[in-house]
mmCIF file with all atom_site columns, C-alpha atoms in Angstrom:
data_model
loop_
_atom_site.group_PDB
_atom_site.id
_atom_site.type_symbol
_atom_site.label_atom_id
_atom_site.label_alt_id
_atom_site.label_comp_id
_atom_site.label_asym_id
_atom_site.label_entity_id
_atom_site.label_seq_id
_atom_site.pdbx_PDB_ins_code
_atom_site.Cartn_x
_atom_site.Cartn_y
_atom_site.Cartn_z
_atom_site.occupancy
_atom_site.B_iso_or_equiv
_atom_site.pdbx_formal_charge
_atom_site.auth_seq_id
_atom_site.auth_comp_id
_atom_site.auth_asym_id
_atom_site.auth_atom_id
_atom_site.pdbx_PDB_model_num
ATOM 1   C CA . MET A 1 1   ? 13.750  6.293  11.396 1.00 0.00 ? 223 MET A CA 1
ATOM 2   C CA . ILE A 1 2   ? 9.823   6.888  11.097 1.00 0.00 ? 224 ILE A CA 1
ATOM 3   C CA . LEU A 1 3   ? 8.539   8.539  14.242 1.00 0.00 ? 225 LEU A CA 1
ATOM 4   C CA . LEU A 1 4   ? 4.762   8.613  13.907 1.00 0.00 ? 226 LEU A CA 1
ATOM 5   C CA . THR A 1 5   ? 2.145   9.521  10.499 1.00 0.00 ? 227 THR A CA 1
ATOM 6   C CA . ARG A 1 6   ? -0.406  10.894 11.396 1.00 0.00 ? 228 ARG A CA 1
ATOM 7   C CA . VAL A 1 7   ? -3.940  11.561 9.193  1.00 0.00 ? 229 VAL A CA 1
ATOM 8   C CA . ASP A 1 8   ? -4.868  15.672 9.282  1.00 0.00 ? 230 ASP A CA 1
ATOM 9   C CA . HIS A 1 9   ? -7.081  17.281 6.335  1.00 0.00 ? 231 HIS A CA 1
ATOM 10  C CA . ARG A 1 10  ? -5.037  20.677 7.380  1.00 0.00 ? 232 ARG A CA 1
ATOM 11  C CA . LEU A 1 11  ? -1.658  18.944 6.835  1.00 0.00 ? 233 LEU A CA 1
ATOM 12  C CA . LEU A 1 12  ? 0.948   20.849 7.805  1.00 0.00 ? 234 LEU A CA 1
ATOM 13  C CA . HIS A 1 13  ? 0.081   24.393 9.923  1.00 0.00 ? 235 HIS A CA 1
ATOM 14  C CA . GLY A 1 14  ? 1.131   25.426 13.269 1.00 0.00 ? 236 GLY A CA 1
ATOM 15  C CA . GLN A 1 15  ? -0.241  22.741 15.392 1.00 0.00 ? 237 GLN A CA 1
ATOM 16  C CA . VAL A 1 16  ? 1.694   20.143 13.486 1.00 0.00 ? 238 VAL A CA 1
ATOM 17  C CA . ALA A 1 17  ? 4.476   22.187 11.982 1.00 0.00 ? 239 ALA A CA 1
ATOM 18  C CA . PHE A 1 18  ? 5.809   23.191 15.957 1.00 0.00 ? 240 PHE A CA 1
ATOM 19  C CA . SER A 1 19  ? 4.033   20.962 18.268 1.00 0.00 ? 241 SER A CA 1
ATOM 20  C CA . TRP A 1 20  ? 4.314   17.462 16.922 1.00 0.00 ? 242 TRP A CA 1
ATOM 21  C CA . THR A 1 21  ? 6.956   17.828 15.558 1.00 0.00 ? 243 THR A CA 1
ATOM 22  C CA . GLN A 1 22  ? 9.419   19.455 18.256 1.00 0.00 ? 244 GLN A CA 1
ATOM 23  C CA . ASN A 1 23  ? 7.957   16.700 20.630 1.00 0.00 ? 245 ASN A CA 1
ATOM 24  C CA . LEU A 1 24  ? 8.581   13.882 18.596 1.00 0.00 ? 246 LEU A CA 1
ATOM 25  C CA . GLY A 1 25  ? 12.224  14.943 17.782 1.00 0.00 ? 247 GLY A CA 1
ATOM 26  C CA . ALA A 1 26  ? 11.725  14.502 14.226 1.00 0.00 ? 248 ALA A CA 1
ATOM 27  C CA . ASP A 1 27  ? 13.940  16.098 11.932 1.00 0.00 ? 249 ASP A CA 1
ATOM 28  C CA . CYS A 1 28  ? 12.165  15.627 8.771  1.00 0.00 ? 250 CYS A CA 1
ATOM 29  C CA . ILE A 1 29  ? 8.583   15.939 7.767  1.00 0.00 ? 251 ILE A CA 1
ATOM 30  C CA . LEU A 1 30  ? 7.767   14.454 4.826  1.00 0.00 ? 252 LEU A CA 1
ATOM 31  C CA . ILE A 1 31  ? 4.274   15.373 2.920  1.00 0.00 ? 253 ILE A CA 1
ATOM 32  C CA . ALA A 1 32  ? 2.693   12.460 1.382  1.00 0.00 ? 254 ALA A CA 1
ATOM 33  C CA . ASN A 1 33  ? -0.654  14.105 -1.020 1.00 0.00 ? 255 ASN A CA 1
ATOM 34  C CA . ASP A 1 34  ? -1.095  13.394 -4.725 1.00 0.00 ? 256 ASP A CA 1
ATOM 35  C CA . ASP A 1 35  ? -2.715  17.076 -4.312 1.00 0.00 ? 257 ASP A CA 1
ATOM 36  C CA . VAL A 1 36  ? 0.181   19.110 -3.211 1.00 0.00 ? 258 VAL A CA 1
ATOM 37  C CA . PRO A 1 37  ? 2.888   18.040 -5.558 1.00 0.00 ? 259 PRO A CA 1
ATOM 38  C CA . GLN A 1 38  ? 0.779   19.273 -8.326 1.00 0.00 ? 260 GLN A CA 1
ATOM 39  C CA . ASN A 1 39  ? -0.696  22.496 -6.319 1.00 0.00 ? 261 ASN A CA 1
ATOM 40  C CA . ASP A 1 40  ? 1.487   25.369 -6.650 1.00 0.00 ? 262 ASP A CA 1
ATOM 41  C CA . VAL A 1 41  ? -0.410  27.206 -4.260 1.00 0.00 ? 263 VAL A CA 1
ATOM 42  C CA . ARG A 1 42  ? -0.644  24.545 -1.865 1.00 0.00 ? 264 ARG A CA 1
ATOM 43  C CA . LYS A 1 43  ? 2.390   23.275 -1.943 1.00 0.00 ? 265 LYS A CA 1
ATOM 44  C CA . THR A 1 44  ? 3.617   27.004 -1.395 1.00 0.00 ? 266 THR A CA 1
ATOM 45  C CA . THR A 1 45  ? 2.001   27.286 2.096  1.00 0.00 ? 267 THR A CA 1
ATOM 46  C CA . ILE A 1 46  ? 3.154   24.415 2.837  1.00 0.00 ? 268 ILE A CA 1
ATOM 47  C CA . LYS A 1 47  ? 6.175   25.079 2.567  1.00 0.00 ? 269 LYS A CA 1
ATOM 48  C CA . LEU A 1 48  ? 5.603   28.348 4.616  1.00 0.00 ? 270 LEU A CA 1
ATOM 49  C CA . ALA A 1 49  ? 4.965   26.353 6.913  1.00 0.00 ? 271 ALA A CA 1
ATOM 50  C CA . LYS A 1 50  ? 7.800   24.333 7.355  1.00 0.00 ? 272 LYS A CA 1
ATOM 51  C CA . PRO A 1 51  ? 9.944   24.843 11.239 1.00 0.00 ? 273 PRO A CA 1
ATOM 52  C CA . GLN A 1 52  ? 13.332  25.896 10.811 1.00 0.00 ? 274 GLN A CA 1
ATOM 53  C CA . GLY A 1 53  ? 15.834  23.110 11.240 1.00 0.00 ? 275 GLY A CA 1
ATOM 54  C CA . VAL A 1 54  ? 13.782  20.696 9.959  1.00 0.00 ? 276 VAL A CA 1
ATOM 55  C CA . LYS A 1 55  ? 13.937  19.125 5.908  1.00 0.00 ? 277 LYS A CA 1
ATOM 56  C CA . LEU A 1 56  ? 10.588  18.830 4.303  1.00 0.00 ? 278 LEU A CA 1
ATOM 57  C CA . VAL A 1 57  ? 9.775   16.982 1.557  1.00 0.00 ? 279 VAL A CA 1
ATOM 58  C CA . ILE A 1 58  ? 6.636   16.591 -0.349 1.00 0.00 ? 280 ILE A CA 1
ATOM 59  C CA . LYS A 1 59  ? 5.835   13.558 -2.911 1.00 0.00 ? 281 LYS A CA 1
ATOM 60  C CA . ASN A 1 60  ? 2.934   11.816 -4.239 1.00 0.00 ? 282 ASN A CA 1
ATOM 61  C CA . ILE A 1 61  ? 1.867   8.908  -2.340 1.00 0.00 ? 283 ILE A CA 1
ATOM 62  C CA . GLU A 1 62  ? 3.311   6.500  -5.150 1.00 0.00 ? 284 GLU A CA 1
ATOM 63  C CA . ASP A 1 63  ? 6.409   8.083  -4.237 1.00 0.00 ? 285 ASP A CA 1
ATOM 64  C CA . SER A 1 64  ? 6.698   8.266  -1.123 1.00 0.00 ? 286 SER A CA 1
ATOM 65  C CA . ILE A 1 65  ? 6.002   4.690  -1.245 1.00 0.00 ? 287 ILE A CA 1
ATOM 66  C CA . ALA A 1 66  ? 9.265   4.685  -3.174 1.00 0.00 ? 288 ALA A CA 1
ATOM 67  C CA . ALA A 1 67  ? 11.349  6.361  -1.060 1.00 0.00 ? 289 ALA A CA 1
ATOM 68  C CA . LEU A 1 68  ? 9.807   4.796  2.257  1.00 0.00 ? 290 LEU A CA 1
ATOM 69  C CA . LYS A 1 69  ? 10.778  1.241  -0.003 1.00 0.00 ? 291 LYS A CA 1
ATOM 70  C CA . SER A 1 70  ? 14.389  2.367  -0.820 1.00 0.00 ? 292 SER A CA 1
ATOM 71  C CA . GLY A 1 71  ? 15.582  3.631  2.281  1.00 0.00 ? 293 GLY A CA 1
ATOM 72  C CA . VAL A 1 72  ? 16.643  7.070  1.544  1.00 0.00 ? 294 VAL A CA 1
ATOM 73  C CA . THR A 1 73  ? 14.257  7.856  4.638  1.00 0.00 ? 295 THR A CA 1
ATOM 74  C CA . ASP A 1 74  ? 16.164  6.111  6.836  1.00 0.00 ? 296 ASP A CA 1
ATOM 75  C CA . LYS A 1 75  ? 17.757  8.137  7.512  1.00 0.00 ? 297 LYS A CA 1
ATOM 76  C CA . TYR A 1 76  ? 15.854  10.963 8.797  1.00 0.00 ? 298 TYR A CA 1
ATOM 77  C CA . LYS A 1 77  ? 13.823  11.393 12.027 1.00 0.00 ? 299 LYS A CA 1
ATOM 78  C CA . LEU A 1 78  ? 10.610  10.995 10.249 1.00 0.00 ? 300 LEU A CA 1
ATOM 79  C CA . PHE A 1 79  ? 7.069   12.782 10.571 1.00 0.00 ? 301 PHE A CA 1
ATOM 80  C CA . ILE A 1 80  ? 4.942   11.653 7.886  1.00 0.00 ? 302 ILE A CA 1
ATOM 81  C CA . VAL A 1 81  ? 1.960   13.783 7.370  1.00 0.00 ? 303 VAL A CA 1
ATOM 82  C CA . VAL A 1 82  ? -1.401  12.901 5.475  1.00 0.00 ? 304 VAL A CA 1
ATOM 83  C CA . GLU A 1 83  ? -4.480  14.533 4.232  1.00 0.00 ? 305 GLU A CA 1
ATOM 84  C CA . SER A 1 84  ? -6.783  10.923 4.381  1.00 0.00 ? 306 SER A CA 1
ATOM 85  C CA . VAL A 1 85  ? -7.612  8.123  5.577  1.00 0.00 ? 307 VAL A CA 1
ATOM 86  C CA . GLU A 1 86  ? -7.466  7.214  2.323  1.00 0.00 ? 308 GLU A CA 1
ATOM 87  C CA . ASP A 1 87  ? -3.965  8.136  2.182  1.00 0.00 ? 309 ASP A CA 1
ATOM 88  C CA . ALA A 1 88  ? -3.425  6.409  5.103  1.00 0.00 ? 310 ALA A CA 1
ATOM 89  C CA . TYR A 1 89  ? -4.750  3.303  3.499  1.00 0.00 ? 311 TYR A CA 1
ATOM 90  C CA . LYS A 1 90  ? -2.978  3.337  0.627  1.00 0.00 ? 312 LYS A CA 1
ATOM 91  C CA . LEU A 1 91  ? 0.024   4.464  2.530  1.00 0.00 ? 313 LEU A CA 1
ATOM 92  C CA . THR A 1 92  ? 0.361   1.186  4.528  1.00 0.00 ? 314 THR A CA 1
ATOM 93  C CA . GLN A 1 93  ? -1.017  -0.959 1.798  1.00 0.00 ? 315 GLN A CA 1
ATOM 94  C CA . GLY A 1 94  ? 2.572   -0.469 0.181  1.00 0.00 ? 316 GLY A CA 1
ATOM 95  C CA . TYR A 1 95  ? 4.523   0.208  3.107  1.00 0.00 ? 317 TYR A CA 1
ATOM 96  C CA . PRO A 1 96  ? 3.401   -2.717 5.459  1.00 0.00 ? 318 PRO A CA 1
ATOM 97  C CA . LYS A 1 97  ? 6.161   -1.648 8.391  1.00 0.00 ? 319 LYS A CA 1
ATOM 98  C CA . LEU A 1 98  ? 3.830   1.273  9.087  1.00 0.00 ? 320 LEU A CA 1
ATOM 99  C CA . LYS A 1 99  ? 2.458   0.013  12.075 1.00 0.00 ? 321 LYS A CA 1
ATOM 100 C CA . SER A 1 100 ? 0.688   3.012  14.191 1.00 0.00 ? 322 SER A CA 1
ATOM 101 C CA . LEU A 1 101 ? -1.524  5.448  12.471 1.00 0.00 ? 323 LEU A CA 1
ATOM 102 C CA . ASN A 1 102 ? -2.123  9.170  14.245 1.00 0.00 ? 324 ASN A CA 1
ATOM 103 C CA . LEU A 1 103 ? -6.141  10.383 13.458 1.00 0.00 ? 325 LEU A CA 1
ATOM 104 C CA . GLY A 1 104 ? -5.392  14.578 15.031 1.00 0.00 ? 326 GLY A CA 1
ATOM 105 C CA . GLY A 1 105 ? -7.792  16.218 12.313 1.00 0.00 ? 327 GLY A CA 1
ATOM 106 C CA . LEU A 1 106 ? -10.617 15.390 9.790  1.00 0.00 ? 328 LEU A CA 1
ATOM 107 C CA . LYS A 1 107 ? -13.297 17.952 9.414  1.00 0.00 ? 329 LYS A CA 1
ATOM 108 C CA . ALA A 1 108 ? -16.593 16.953 9.435  1.00 0.00 ? 330 ALA A CA 1
ATOM 109 C CA . LYS A 1 109 ? -18.957 16.555 5.897  1.00 0.00 ? 331 LYS A CA 1
ATOM 110 C CA . LYS A 1 110 ? -21.623 15.404 4.785  1.00 0.00 ? 332 LYS A CA 1
ATOM 111 C CA . GLY A 1 111 ? -22.003 11.586 6.146  1.00 0.00 ? 333 GLY A CA 1
ATOM 112 C CA . THR A 1 112 ? -19.573 11.805 8.194  1.00 0.00 ? 334 THR A CA 1
ATOM 113 C CA . ARG A 1 113 ? -19.856 11.075 11.836 1.00 0.00 ? 335 ARG A CA 1
ATOM 114 C CA . LYS A 1 114 ? -17.883 12.111 14.528 1.00 0.00 ? 336 LYS A CA 1
ATOM 115 C CA . ILE A 1 115 ? -15.756 10.446 16.398 1.00 0.00 ? 337 ILE A CA 1
ATOM 116 C CA . SER A 1 116 ? -13.861 12.979 18.699 1.00 0.00 ? 338 SER A CA 1
ATOM 117 C CA . LYS A 1 117 ? -13.334 16.392 18.879 1.00 0.00 ? 339 LYS A CA 1
ATOM 118 C CA . ALA A 1 118 ? -11.955 16.901 15.323 1.00 0.00 ? 340 ALA A CA 1
ATOM 119 C CA . VAL A 1 119 ? -12.166 13.487 13.851 1.00 0.00 ? 341 VAL A CA 1
ATOM 120 C CA . HIS A 1 120 ? -15.567 13.164 11.820 1.00 0.00 ? 342 HIS A CA 1
ATOM 121 C CA . LEU A 1 121 ? -15.245 10.309 9.631  1.00 0.00 ? 343 LEU A CA 1
ATOM 122 C CA . LEU A 1 122 ? -17.326 8.619  6.365  1.00 0.00 ? 344 LEU A CA 1
ATOM 123 C CA . PRO A 1 123 ? -18.549 4.930  6.712  1.00 0.00 ? 345 PRO A CA 1
ATOM 124 C CA . LYS A 1 124 ? -16.532 3.846  3.766  1.00 0.00 ? 346 LYS A CA 1
ATOM 125 C CA . GLU A 1 125 ? -13.214 5.734  6.069  1.00 0.00 ? 347 GLU A CA 1
ATOM 126 C CA . GLU A 1 126 ? -14.147 3.420  8.907  1.00 0.00 ? 348 GLU A CA 1
ATOM 127 C CA . ARG A 1 127 ? -14.196 0.272  7.074  1.00 0.00 ? 349 ARG A CA 1
ATOM 128 C CA . LEU A 1 128 ? -10.789 1.145  5.515  1.00 0.00 ? 350 LEU A CA 1
ATOM 129 C CA . LEU A 1 129 ? -9.347  1.979  9.128  1.00 0.00 ? 351 LEU A CA 1
ATOM 130 C CA . GLU A 1 130 ? -11.701 -1.423 10.658 1.00 0.00 ? 352 GLU A CA 1
ATOM 131 C CA . GLU A 1 131 ? -9.034  -3.204 7.757  1.00 0.00 ? 353 GLU A CA 1
ATOM 132 C CA . MET A 1 132 ? -5.659  -1.543 8.590  1.00 0.00 ? 354 MET A CA 1
ATOM 133 C CA . ILE A 1 133 ? -6.830  -2.434 12.587 1.00 0.00 ? 355 ILE A CA 1
ATOM 134 C CA . GLN A 1 134 ? -7.360  -5.452 11.357 1.00 0.00 ? 356 GLN A CA 1
ATOM 135 C CA . ASN A 1 135 ? -3.913  -5.965 9.965  1.00 0.00 ? 357 ASN A CA 1
ATOM 136 C CA . ASN A 1 136 ? -2.636  -5.194 13.413 1.00 0.00 ? 358 ASN A CA 1
ATOM 137 C CA . ILE A 1 137 ? -2.312  -1.173 12.732 1.00 0.00 ? 359 ILE A CA 1
ATOM 138 C CA . GLU A 1 138 ? -2.787  1.043  15.990 1.00 0.00 ? 360 GLU A CA 1
ATOM 139 C CA . VAL A 1 139 ? -4.607  3.712  14.883 1.00 0.00 ? 361 VAL A CA 1
ATOM 140 C CA . GLU A 1 140 ? -5.121  6.294  17.783 1.00 0.00 ? 362 GLU A CA 1
ATOM 141 C CA . ILE A 1 141 ? -6.610  9.617  18.354 1.00 0.00 ? 363 ILE A CA 1
ATOM 142 C CA . ARG A 1 142 ? -4.935  12.651 19.273 1.00 0.00 ? 364 ARG A CA 1
ATOM 143 C CA . GLN A 1 143 ? -4.916  16.036 18.034 1.00 0.00 ? 365 GLN A CA 1
ATOM 144 C CA . VAL A 1 144 ? -1.943  17.215 19.966 1.00 0.00 ? 366 VAL A CA 1
ATOM 145 C CA . PRO A 1 145 ? 1.010   15.335 21.742 1.00 0.00 ? 367 PRO A CA 1
ATOM 146 C CA . GLY A 1 146 ? -0.582  16.724 25.228 1.00 0.00 ? 368 GLY A CA 1
ATOM 147 C CA . ASP A 1 147 ? -3.157  15.130 24.877 1.00 0.00 ? 369 ASP A CA 1
ATOM 148 C CA . LYS A 1 148 ? -3.998  11.121 26.349 1.00 0.00 ? 370 LYS A CA 1
ATOM 149 C CA . LYS A 1 149 ? -3.995  8.666  23.680 1.00 0.00 ? 371 LYS A CA 1
ATOM 150 C CA . VAL A 1 150 ? -7.718  7.213  22.441 1.00 0.00 ? 372 VAL A CA 1
ATOM 151 C CA . ASN A 1 151 ? -7.176  3.602  20.915 1.00 0.00 ? 373 ASN A CA 1
ATOM 152 C CA . LEU A 1 152 ? -9.653  3.887  18.163 1.00 0.00 ? 374 LEU A CA 1
ATOM 153 C CA . LYS A 1 153 ? -10.647 0.021  18.318 1.00 0.00 ? 375 LYS A CA 1
ATOM 154 C CA . ASN A 1 154 ? -12.990 1.166  21.600 1.00 0.00 ? 376 ASN A CA 1
ATOM 155 C CA . VAL A 1 155 ? -14.474 3.774  19.873 1.00 0.00 ? 377 VAL A CA 1
ATOM 156 C CA . LEU A 1 156 ? -15.565 2.299  16.471 1.00 0.00 ? 378 LEU A CA 1
#
């Protein structure tokens, strides 16, 4: 069962590892990203942030979609974390059963627009998110579980 899919440019860090995982009751975290499985430094850093008693799986986007489709993840209370809106878009395109998305942290960079305290979007990212919303995916902004949910379509 997928509990939450989150976009966070920092992937797995204290807020995600402990606050979200504990609040959701997740027993498995899937990091879906094309760089991390190939990057030993990033992979090691992410493994260090893993909460005890929670399974951590790191896969590229294609393998993540294959795992979700195969049903091998069905036995877990799954928390999926992706690094970017593009990763989330690919994941939702490849696995249309994903019907909700949390935007938790997207850093400011050249050309981004500030949407919330911790979410900054490029025009291309806004278009991808609008397409996801049109495909009946609920996109909400919430940095930590205790924050009030803000529906993205109300702020775009």
